[in-house]
Tab-separated table of C-alpha atoms in Angstrom:
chain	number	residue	atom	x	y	z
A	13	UNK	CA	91.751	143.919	-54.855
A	14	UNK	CA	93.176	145.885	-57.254
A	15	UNK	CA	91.199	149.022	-58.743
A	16	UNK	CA	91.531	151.668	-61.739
A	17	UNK	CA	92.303	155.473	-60.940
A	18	UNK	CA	92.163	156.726	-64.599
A	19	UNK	CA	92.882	155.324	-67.827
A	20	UNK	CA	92.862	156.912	-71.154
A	21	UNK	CA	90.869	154.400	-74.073
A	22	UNK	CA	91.194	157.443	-76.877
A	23	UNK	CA	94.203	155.792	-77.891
A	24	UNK	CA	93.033	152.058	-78.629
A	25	UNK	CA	92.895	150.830	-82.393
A	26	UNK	CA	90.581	148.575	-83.471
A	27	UNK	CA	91.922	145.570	-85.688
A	28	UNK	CA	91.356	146.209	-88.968
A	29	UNK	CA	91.068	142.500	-89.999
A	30	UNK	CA	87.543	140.696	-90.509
A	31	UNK	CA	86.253	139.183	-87.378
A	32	UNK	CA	83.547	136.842	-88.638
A	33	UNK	CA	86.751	135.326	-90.863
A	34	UNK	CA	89.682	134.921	-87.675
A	35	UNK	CA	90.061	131.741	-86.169
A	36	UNK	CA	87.844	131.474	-82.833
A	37	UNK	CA	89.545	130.367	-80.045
A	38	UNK	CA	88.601	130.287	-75.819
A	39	UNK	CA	89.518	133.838	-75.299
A	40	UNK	CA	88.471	135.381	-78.844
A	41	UNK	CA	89.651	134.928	-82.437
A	42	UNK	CA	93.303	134.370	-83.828
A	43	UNK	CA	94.255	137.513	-86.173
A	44	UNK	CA	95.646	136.100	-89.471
A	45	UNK	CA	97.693	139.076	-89.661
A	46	UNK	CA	99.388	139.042	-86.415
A	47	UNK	CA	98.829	135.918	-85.048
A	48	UNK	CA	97.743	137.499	-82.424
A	49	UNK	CA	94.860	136.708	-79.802
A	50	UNK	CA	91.842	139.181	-80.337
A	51	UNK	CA	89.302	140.531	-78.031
A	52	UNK	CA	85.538	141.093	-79.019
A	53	UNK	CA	85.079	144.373	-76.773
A	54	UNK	CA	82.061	145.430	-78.930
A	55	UNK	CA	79.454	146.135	-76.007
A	56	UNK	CA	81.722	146.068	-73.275
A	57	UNK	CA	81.594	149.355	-70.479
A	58	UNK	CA	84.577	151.446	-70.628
A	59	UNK	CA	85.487	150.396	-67.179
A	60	UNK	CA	85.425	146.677	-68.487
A	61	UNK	CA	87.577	147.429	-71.342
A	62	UNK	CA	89.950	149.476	-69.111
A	63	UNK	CA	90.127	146.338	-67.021
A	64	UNK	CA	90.632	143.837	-68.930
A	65	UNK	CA	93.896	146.036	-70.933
A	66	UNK	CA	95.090	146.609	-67.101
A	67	UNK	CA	94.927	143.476	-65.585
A	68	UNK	CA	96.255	141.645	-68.404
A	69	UNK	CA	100.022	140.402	-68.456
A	70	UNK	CA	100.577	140.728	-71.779
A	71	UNK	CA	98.988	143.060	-75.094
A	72	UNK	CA	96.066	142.598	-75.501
A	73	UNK	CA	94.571	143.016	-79.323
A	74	UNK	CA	91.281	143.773	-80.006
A	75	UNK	CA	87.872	144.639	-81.849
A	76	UNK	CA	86.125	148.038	-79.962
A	77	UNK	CA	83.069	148.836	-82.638
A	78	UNK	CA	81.782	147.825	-85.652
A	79	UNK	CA	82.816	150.809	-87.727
C-alpha cells in the first residue's frame, strides 16, 4: 500500500460557487461553473484530504471550509 511522505494543502482553493445550489451527484456535486465534479472536504483530517488529492487520477475540485 501506498503511503504519503509530505504534502503541502496551503495551496488548495476552495470553490467559490454555492454548494447547497450544485447538482449532487455519487461522488459530490457538479460545479455549474466548471462542470466539474466537487468534493465536500469540510470536516475531513488533513491526511484524508491529502489522500484523496494523491490517490486520485485526475483533479480533483473541491469545497475545504465554510468561509
Amino acid at each position: 500500500m501506498q503511503h504519503i511522505t509530505r504534502v503541502n494543502l496551503s495551496q488548495l482553493k476552495s470553490c467559490d460557487q454555492v454548494w447547497d445550489e450544485m447538482e449532487p451527484t455519487e461522488r459530490g456535486r457538479i460545479c455549474a461553473k466548471c462542470q466539474e465534479t466537487l468534493v465536500d472536504f469540510r470536516g475531513k483530517t488533513q491526511r484524508e484530504i491529502a489522500e484523496i488529492h494523491v490517490f486520485s487520477a485526475g483533479k480533483v475540485c473541491g469545497v475545504y471550509d465554510d468561509a
